[in-house]
PDB file of C-alpha atoms and ligand atoms in Angstrom:
ATOM      1  CA  MET A 253      31.687 -12.593  22.035  1.00  0.00           C
ATOM      2  CA  LYS A 254      32.357 -10.183  18.309  1.00  0.00           C
ATOM      3  CA  ILE A 255      30.546 -11.441  15.079  1.00  0.00           C
ATOM      4  CA  LYS A 256      33.406 -12.022  13.431  1.00  0.00           C
ATOM      5  CA  SER A 257      31.962 -13.744  10.575  1.00  0.00           C
ATOM      6  CA  ALA A 258      28.899 -13.582   9.023  1.00  0.00           C
ATOM      7  CA  GLU A 259      27.478 -16.246   6.080  1.00  0.00           C
ATOM      8  CA  PHE A 260      24.432 -16.792   3.795  1.00  0.00           C
ATOM      9  CA  ILE A 261      24.626 -20.299   3.962  1.00  0.00           C
ATOM     10  CA  LYS A 262      20.987 -22.192   2.162  1.00  0.00           C
ATOM     11  CA  SER A 263      17.596 -20.657   2.027  1.00  0.00           C
ATOM     12  CA  ILE A 264      15.652 -24.062   2.877  1.00  0.00           C
ATOM     13  CA  TYR A 265      11.880 -24.503   1.304  1.00  0.00           C
ATOM     14  CA  ASP A 266      11.524 -27.988   3.065  1.00  0.00           C
ATOM     15  CA  LEU A 267      12.164 -29.337   6.488  1.00  0.00           C
ATOM     16  CA  ARG A 268      13.829 -32.466   4.978  1.00  0.00           C
ATOM     17  CA  ASN A 269      16.504 -30.188   4.077  1.00  0.00           C
ATOM     18  CA  LEU A 270      17.243 -28.752   7.543  1.00  0.00           C
ATOM     19  CA  PRO A 271      21.046 -29.193   7.771  1.00  0.00           C
ATOM     20  CA  SER A 272      22.574 -32.210   9.570  1.00  0.00           C
ATOM     21  CA  SER A 273      24.792 -30.231  11.165  1.00  0.00           C
ATOM     22  CA  VAL A 274      23.644 -30.264  15.213  1.00  0.00           C
ATOM     23  CA  LEU A 275      25.121 -26.675  16.209  1.00  0.00           C
ATOM     24  CA  SER A 276      22.697 -24.252  18.292  1.00  0.00           C
ATOM     25  CA  GLU A 277      20.832 -22.219  16.044  1.00  0.00           C
ATOM     26  CA  PHE A 278      19.247 -18.456  17.148  1.00  0.00           C
ATOM     27  CA  VAL A 279      15.794 -17.576  15.794  1.00  0.00           C
ATOM     28  CA  PHE A 280      14.051 -15.362  14.359  1.00  0.00           C
ATOM     29  CA  VAL A 281      10.508 -14.268  13.731  1.00  0.00           C
ATOM     30  CA  GLY A 282       7.822 -11.634  13.380  1.00  0.00           C
ATOM     31  CA  ARG A 283       5.057 -10.692  10.983  1.00  0.00           C
ATOM     32  CA  SER A 284       6.069  -9.209   7.405  1.00  0.00           C
ATOM     33  CA  ASN A 285       7.932  -6.541   7.476  1.00  0.00           C
ATOM     34  CA  VAL A 286       8.735  -6.430  11.304  1.00  0.00           C
ATOM     35  CA  GLY A 287      12.502  -5.486  10.399  1.00  0.00           C
ATOM     36  CA  LYS A 288      14.144  -9.168  10.944  1.00  0.00           C
ATOM     37  CA  SER A 289      16.501  -8.956   7.701  1.00  0.00           C
ATOM     38  CA  SER A 290      17.399  -4.987   8.656  1.00  0.00           C
ATOM     39  CA  LEU A 291      17.682  -6.981  12.150  1.00  0.00           C
ATOM     40  CA  ILE A 292      20.455  -9.373  10.699  1.00  0.00           C
ATOM     41  CA  ASN A 293      21.941  -7.799   8.641  1.00  0.00           C
ATOM     42  CA  THR A 294      22.434  -4.442  11.976  1.00  0.00           C
ATOM     43  CA  ILE A 295      24.107  -7.181  14.028  1.00  0.00           C
ATOM     44  CA  CYS A 296      26.347  -8.749  11.191  1.00  0.00           C
ATOM     45  CA  ASN A 297      27.248  -5.946  11.197  1.00  0.00           C
ATOM     46  CA  LYS A 298      26.786  -6.368   7.067  1.00  0.00           C
ATOM     47  CA  LYS A 299      25.118  -4.306   5.063  1.00  0.00           C
ATOM     48  CA  SER A 300      23.549  -6.837   3.130  1.00  0.00           C
ATOM     49  CA  LEU A 301      23.791 -10.061   4.246  1.00  0.00           C
ATOM     50  CA  ALA A 302      19.724 -10.776   4.426  1.00  0.00           C
ATOM     51  CA  LYS A 303      17.283  -9.122   2.485  1.00  0.00           C
ATOM     52  CA  VAL A 304      15.537  -6.231   2.950  1.00  0.00           C
ATOM     53  CA  GLY A 305      12.215  -5.153   2.202  1.00  0.00           C
ATOM     54  CA  SER A 306      11.287  -7.720  -0.074  1.00  0.00           C
ATOM     55  CA  ALA A 307       7.705  -8.013  -1.158  1.00  0.00           C
ATOM     56  CA  PRO A 308       5.685  -8.775   2.075  1.00  0.00           C
ATOM     57  CA  GLY A 309       4.710 -12.193   2.569  1.00  0.00           C
ATOM     58  CA  LYS A 310       6.640 -13.749  -0.128  1.00  0.00           C
ATOM     59  CA  THR A 311       9.506 -15.451   1.892  1.00  0.00           C
ATOM     60  CA  ARG A 312       8.596 -19.075   2.447  1.00  0.00           C
ATOM     61  CA  GLN A 313      11.794 -20.128   3.237  1.00  0.00           C
ATOM     62  CA  LEU A 314      13.996 -19.989   6.453  1.00  0.00           C
ATOM     63  CA  ASN A 315      16.743 -18.809   5.528  1.00  0.00           C
ATOM     64  CA  TYR A 316      20.424 -19.972   7.174  1.00  0.00           C
ATOM     65  CA  PHE A 317      24.157 -18.096   7.946  1.00  0.00           C
ATOM     66  CA  LEU A 318      26.121 -19.355   9.440  1.00  0.00           C
ATOM     67  CA  ILE A 319      27.831 -17.378  12.575  1.00  0.00           C
ATOM     68  CA  ASN A 320      31.946 -17.061  13.588  1.00  0.00           C
ATOM     69  CA  GLU A 321      31.569 -21.301  12.606  1.00  0.00           C
ATOM     70  CA  GLU A 322      29.997 -21.341  15.274  1.00  0.00           C
ATOM     71  CA  TYR A 323      26.031 -21.153  15.632  1.00  0.00           C
ATOM     72  CA  TYR A 324      23.549 -20.079  13.068  1.00  0.00           C
ATOM     73  CA  LEU A 325      21.063 -17.416  13.289  1.00  0.00           C
ATOM     74  CA  VAL A 326      17.894 -18.870  10.615  1.00  0.00           C
ATOM     75  CA  ASP A 327      15.258 -16.544   9.733  1.00  0.00           C
ATOM     76  CA  LEU A 328      11.351 -17.514   9.665  1.00  0.00           C
ATOM     77  CA  PRO A 329       9.176 -16.978   6.721  1.00  0.00           C
ATOM     78  CA  GLY A 330       7.529 -13.823   7.844  1.00  0.00           C
ATOM     79  CA  TYR A 331       3.954 -13.779   9.052  1.00  0.00           C
ATOM     80  CA  GLY A 332       0.439 -12.700   9.436  1.00  0.00           C
ATOM     81  CA  TYR A 333       0.509 -10.095   5.427  1.00  0.00           C
ATOM     82  CA  ALA A 334      -2.978  -9.637   4.735  1.00  0.00           C
ATOM     83  CA  LYS A 335      -2.942 -10.310   0.874  1.00  0.00           C
ATOM     84  CA  VAL A 336      -1.707 -13.766   1.277  1.00  0.00           C
ATOM     85  CA  PRO A 337      -3.978 -16.488   0.846  1.00  0.00           C
ATOM     86  CA  GLU A 338      -5.976 -18.686   3.915  1.00  0.00           C
ATOM     87  CA  GLN A 339      -3.433 -21.912   1.910  1.00  0.00           C
ATOM     88  CA  ILE A 340      -0.571 -20.040   2.545  1.00  0.00           C
ATOM     89  CA  ARG A 341      -1.315 -18.929   5.596  1.00  0.00           C
ATOM     90  CA  ALA A 342      -2.170 -22.857   6.897  1.00  0.00           C
ATOM     91  CA  GLY A 343       1.991 -23.553   4.899  1.00  0.00           C
ATOM     92  CA  TRP A 344       3.579 -21.192   6.790  1.00  0.00           C
ATOM     93  CA  ARG A 345       1.953 -21.812  10.232  1.00  0.00           C
ATOM     94  CA  LYS A 346       2.698 -25.637   9.523  1.00  0.00           C
ATOM     95  CA  LEU A 347       6.085 -25.201   8.837  1.00  0.00           C
ATOM     96  CA  VAL A 348       7.184 -23.110  11.438  1.00  0.00           C
ATOM     97  CA  GLU A 349       4.741 -24.859  14.286  1.00  0.00           C
ATOM     98  CA  ASP A 350       6.894 -28.316  12.715  1.00  0.00           C
ATOM     99  CA  TYR A 351      10.537 -26.190  12.678  1.00  0.00           C
ATOM    100  CA  ILE A 352       9.947 -24.896  16.035  1.00  0.00           C
ATOM    101  CA  SER A 353       8.656 -28.634  17.194  1.00  0.00           C
ATOM    102  CA  GLU A 354      11.217 -31.106  15.978  1.00  0.00           C
ATOM    103  CA  ARG A 355      14.580 -28.536  15.355  1.00  0.00           C
ATOM    104  CA  GLU A 356      16.461 -29.609  19.078  1.00  0.00           C
ATOM    105  CA  ASN A 357      19.481 -27.495  18.012  1.00  0.00           C
ATOM    106  CA  VAL A 358      17.590 -24.384  18.365  1.00  0.00           C
ATOM    107  CA  ASN A 359      18.973 -22.213  21.305  1.00  0.00           C
ATOM    108  CA  MET A 360      16.521 -19.221  21.988  1.00  0.00           C
ATOM    109  CA  VAL A 361      14.307 -17.716  19.213  1.00  0.00           C
ATOM    110  CA  PHE A 362      13.761 -14.090  19.238  1.00  0.00           C
ATOM    111  CA  VAL A 363      10.303 -12.766  18.691  1.00  0.00           C
ATOM    112  CA  LEU A 364      10.315  -9.136  16.405  1.00  0.00           C
ATOM    113  CA  ILE A 365       7.096  -7.344  17.302  1.00  0.00           C
ATOM    114  CA  ASP A 366       7.071  -3.611  15.665  1.00  0.00           C
ATOM    115  CA  SER A 367       7.460  -1.147  18.929  1.00  0.00           C
ATOM    116  CA  ARG A 368       4.239   1.447  16.997  1.00  0.00           C
ATOM    117  CA  HIS A 369       1.355  -1.795  17.184  1.00  0.00           C
ATOM    118  CA  GLU A 370      -0.273  -4.315  19.214  1.00  0.00           C
ATOM    119  CA  PRO A 371       0.814  -7.662  19.595  1.00  0.00           C
ATOM    120  CA  THR A 372      -0.724  -9.717  16.700  1.00  0.00           C
ATOM    121  CA  TYR A 373      -2.958 -12.755  17.501  1.00  0.00           C
ATOM    122  CA  LEU A 374      -0.121 -14.907  15.091  1.00  0.00           C
ATOM    123  CA  ASP A 375       2.189 -13.240  17.621  1.00  0.00           C
ATOM    124  CA  GLU A 376       0.725 -14.815  20.626  1.00  0.00           C
ATOM    125  CA  LEU A 377       0.299 -17.920  18.803  1.00  0.00           C
ATOM    126  CA  MET A 378       3.808 -18.060  18.452  1.00  0.00           C
ATOM    127  CA  VAL A 379       4.628 -16.974  22.470  1.00  0.00           C
ATOM    128  CA  SER A 380       2.558 -20.044  23.194  1.00  0.00           C
ATOM    129  CA  TRP A 381       3.810 -22.539  20.770  1.00  0.00           C
ATOM    130  CA  LEU A 382       7.390 -22.330  22.312  1.00  0.00           C
ATOM    131  CA  GLU A 383       6.152 -21.939  26.088  1.00  0.00           C
ATOM    132  CA  TYR A 384       4.586 -25.436  25.295  1.00  0.00           C
ATOM    133  CA  TYR A 385       7.773 -26.342  23.313  1.00  0.00           C
ATOM    134  CA  GLU A 386       9.545 -24.683  26.259  1.00  0.00           C
ATOM    135  CA  ILE A 387      11.737 -22.655  24.357  1.00  0.00           C
ATOM    136  CA  PRO A 388      13.506 -20.258  25.536  1.00  0.00           C
ATOM    137  CA  TYR A 389      12.940 -17.073  24.056  1.00  0.00           C
ATOM    138  CA  ALA A 390      12.960 -12.510  23.847  1.00  0.00           C
ATOM    139  CA  ILE A 391      10.424 -10.382  22.676  1.00  0.00           C
ATOM    140  CA  VAL A 392      12.790  -7.697  20.631  1.00  0.00           C
ATOM    141  CA  LEU A 393      10.634  -4.738  20.141  1.00  0.00           C
ATOM    142  CA  THR A 394      12.203  -3.302  16.756  1.00  0.00           C
ATOM    143  CA  LYS A 395      12.284   0.389  15.094  1.00  0.00           C
ATOM    144  CA  SER A 396      12.253   1.345  19.320  1.00  0.00           C
ATOM    145  CA  ASP A 397      13.787   5.238  17.135  1.00  0.00           C
ATOM    146  CA  LYS A 398      10.191   5.854  16.126  1.00  0.00           C
ATOM    147  CA  ILE A 399       8.396   6.050  19.391  1.00  0.00           C
ATOM    148  CA  SER A 400       9.077   7.824  22.025  1.00  0.00           C
ATOM    149  CA  LYS A 401      10.970   6.018  25.575  1.00  0.00           C
ATOM    150  CA  ASN A 402       7.162   6.872  27.729  1.00  0.00           C
ATOM    151  CA  LYS A 403       5.630   4.616  24.882  1.00  0.00           C
ATOM    152  CA  MET A 404       8.332   2.358  24.341  1.00  0.00           C
ATOM    153  CA  GLU A 405       6.884   1.794  28.630  1.00  0.00           C
ATOM    154  CA  LYS A 406       3.975   0.942  27.570  1.00  0.00           C
ATOM    155  CA  GLN A 407       4.901  -1.228  24.296  1.00  0.00           C
ATOM    156  CA  ILE A 408       6.518  -3.996  26.508  1.00  0.00           C
ATOM    157  CA  TYR A 409       4.030  -3.374  29.237  1.00  0.00           C
ATOM    158  CA  ARG A 410       1.524  -4.602  26.245  1.00  0.00           C
ATOM    159  CA  ALA A 411       3.703  -7.638  25.295  1.00  0.00           C
ATOM    160  CA  SER A 412       4.386  -8.473  28.648  1.00  0.00           C
ATOM    161  CA  LYS A 413       0.011  -9.818  28.431  1.00  0.00           C
ATOM    162  CA  ILE A 414       1.018 -12.352  26.173  1.00  0.00           C
ATOM    163  CA  VAL A 415       3.769 -13.915  28.150  1.00  0.00           C
ATOM    164  CA  HIS A 416       2.606 -16.641  30.724  1.00  0.00           C
ATOM    165  CA  ASN A 417       5.855 -18.743  31.634  1.00  0.00           C
ATOM    166  CA  GLU A 418       8.382 -15.192  32.631  1.00  0.00           C
ATOM    167  CA  ASP A 419      11.373 -18.087  32.878  1.00  0.00           C
ATOM    168  CA  LEU A 420      11.503 -19.000  29.474  1.00  0.00           C
ATOM    169  CA  CYS A 421      10.868 -15.043  28.147  1.00  0.00           C
ATOM    170  CA  ARG A 422      14.260 -13.704  28.829  1.00  0.00           C
ATOM    171  CA  ASP A 423      14.265 -10.177  28.241  1.00  0.00           C
ATOM    172  CA  TYR A 424      12.329  -7.787  26.441  1.00  0.00           C
ATOM    173  CA  ILE A 425      14.716  -5.921  24.075  1.00  0.00           C
ATOM    174  CA  PRO A 426      13.644  -1.898  22.160  1.00  0.00           C
ATOM    175  CA  PHE A 427      16.325  -2.508  19.528  1.00  0.00           C
ATOM    176  CA  SER A 428      17.023  -0.115  16.348  1.00  0.00           C
ATOM    177  CA  ILE A 429      18.804  -0.158  13.357  1.00  0.00           C
ATOM    178  CA  VAL A 430      18.676   3.221  13.182  1.00  0.00           C
ATOM    179  CA  SER A 431      19.931   4.072  16.673  1.00  0.00           C
ATOM    180  CA  GLY A 432      21.725   0.732  17.429  1.00  0.00           C
ATOM    181  CA  GLU A 433      19.984  -0.101  20.460  1.00  0.00           C
ATOM    182  CA  GLY A 434      19.667  -3.417  21.771  1.00  0.00           C
ATOM    183  CA  LYS A 435      22.078  -4.649  18.966  1.00  0.00           C
ATOM    184  CA  ASN A 436      24.657  -5.204  22.698  1.00  0.00           C
ATOM    185  CA  ASP A 437      21.899  -6.603  24.409  1.00  0.00           C
ATOM    186  CA  ILE A 438      21.033  -9.762  21.177  1.00  0.00           C
ATOM    187  CA  VAL A 439      24.576 -10.703  20.375  1.00  0.00           C
ATOM    188  CA  SER A 440      25.005 -10.553  24.052  1.00  0.00           C
ATOM    189  CA  LEU A 441      21.387 -13.156  25.280  1.00  0.00           C
ATOM    190  CA  ILE A 442      23.228 -15.290  21.863  1.00  0.00           C
ATOM    191  CA  SER A 443      26.637 -15.366  24.486  1.00  0.00           C
ATOM    192  CA  GLY A 444      25.259 -15.964  27.261  1.00  0.00           C
ATOM    193  CA  ALA A 445      22.924 -18.717  25.829  1.00  0.00           C
ATOM    194  CA  LEU A 446      26.422 -20.616  24.002  1.00  0.00           C
ATOM    195  CA  ALA A 447      27.793 -20.832  26.690  1.00  0.00           C
ATOM    196  CA  ASP A 448      25.162 -22.298  29.098  1.00  0.00           C
ATOM    197  CA  ASN A 449      25.127 -24.725  26.496  1.00  0.00           C
ATOM    198  CA  LYS A 450      28.661 -25.552  26.546  1.00  0.00           C
ATOM    199  CA  ALA A 451      28.659 -25.744  30.823  1.00  0.00           C
ATOM    200  CA  ASP A 452      26.062 -28.261  30.143  1.00  0.00           C
ATOM    201  CA  LYS A 453      28.327 -30.535  28.415  1.00  0.00           C
TER     202      LYS A 453
HETATM  203  N1  GDP B 642      13.126   3.396  11.045  1.00  0.00           N
HETATM  204  C1  GDP B 642      13.321   2.400  11.090  1.00  0.00           C
HETATM  205  N2  GDP B 642      13.381   1.420   9.911  1.00  0.00           N
HETATM  206  C2  GDP B 642      13.343   0.016  10.263  1.00  0.00           C
HETATM  207  C3  GDP B 642      13.539  -0.573  10.816  1.00  0.00           C
HETATM  208  N3  GDP B 642      14.146  -1.702  11.038  1.00  0.00           N
HETATM  209  C4  GDP B 642      13.746  -1.731   9.931  1.00  0.00           C
HETATM  210  N4  GDP B 642      13.398  -0.767   9.031  1.00  0.00           N
HETATM  211  C5  GDP B 642      12.089  -0.755   8.539  1.00  0.00           C
HETATM  212  O1  GDP B 642      11.101  -1.873   7.638  1.00  0.00           O
HETATM  213  C6  GDP B 642      11.079  -2.365   6.347  1.00  0.00           C
HETATM  214  C7  GDP B 642      10.799  -4.063   6.559  1.00  0.00           C
HETATM  215  O2  GDP B 642      12.356  -3.980   7.165  1.00  0.00           O
HETATM  216  P1  GDP B 642      12.620  -6.104   6.472  1.00  0.00           P
HETATM  217  O3  GDP B 642      14.044  -5.731   7.531  1.00  0.00           O
HETATM  218  O4  GDP B 642      12.322  -6.017   5.008  1.00  0.00           O
HETATM  219  O5  GDP B 642      11.657  -6.561   7.522  1.00  0.00           O
HETATM  220  P2  GDP B 642      10.900  -8.053   7.159  1.00  0.00           P
HETATM  221  O6  GDP B 642      10.441  -8.575   6.191  1.00  0.00           O
HETATM  222  O7  GDP B 642      10.591  -8.678   9.076  1.00  0.00           O
HETATM  223  O8  GDP B 642      12.341  -8.800   7.204  1.00  0.00           O
HETATM  224  C8  GDP B 642      12.127  -1.631   5.655  1.00  0.00           C
HETATM  225  O9  GDP B 642      12.094  -0.193   4.726  1.00  0.00           O
HETATM  226  C9  GDP B 642      13.945  -1.083   6.608  1.00  0.00           C
HETATM  227  O10 GDP B 642      14.350  -0.884   6.038  1.00  0.00           O
HETATM  228  C10 GDP B 642      13.578  -0.090  12.411  1.00  0.00           C
HETATM  229  O11 GDP B 642      15.019   0.159  13.486  1.00  0.00           O
HETATM  230  N5  GDP B 642      14.045   1.824  12.486  1.00  0.00           N
HETATM  231 MG1   MG B 643      13.150 -10.049   5.736  1.00  0.00          MG
END
């Protein structure tokens, strides 16, 4: 499957305003600045579909993008930025957990981790929610252009330590907007999941 069309649909601040459609949703999560917006732009081949480098921790909304008029990509608010007050962090936690636990058409979640850093407590919490609610996910190690192949192997190993259900964790994907590494893997995972979904119906 190729991404032929990608269009921004809306930003959602309150889960009561989620789209009523039953299209599959592929969701991107990770700490602020991990490269979520850049990844969405890269896989959609559109430079400024999602806003890159906006003030970390300031984006509290879910952004919906409609792809090939067939499914959504959902950009969740980034987590774990040090300067964010506790009250806002608690708000993030509730918004994201409510979304993950209640939204039935979530097909797969991509958990983005900066390949230069260790997984954080919030990455681990995210993975534990996904496993608890039995949602398939993949771990994406972003900014792979910044580290060596050797270091990447080590970082994948470290990331595997926060995974407890290997059936739900579909893949570990090194990704870079600079080299394009990982782009096809992400698009293939999405196409495969959509095909399985159709086969089930
Ligand atoms: N070198 C490099 N920089 C990246 C990559 N992905 C994102 N960035 C940079 O990281 C910063 C944060 O990216 P952004 O997509 O806004 O992160 P978000 O907060 O998770 O949406 C920006 O300055 C990007 O240009 C990558 O693969 N390689
Ligand atoms: Mg962003």
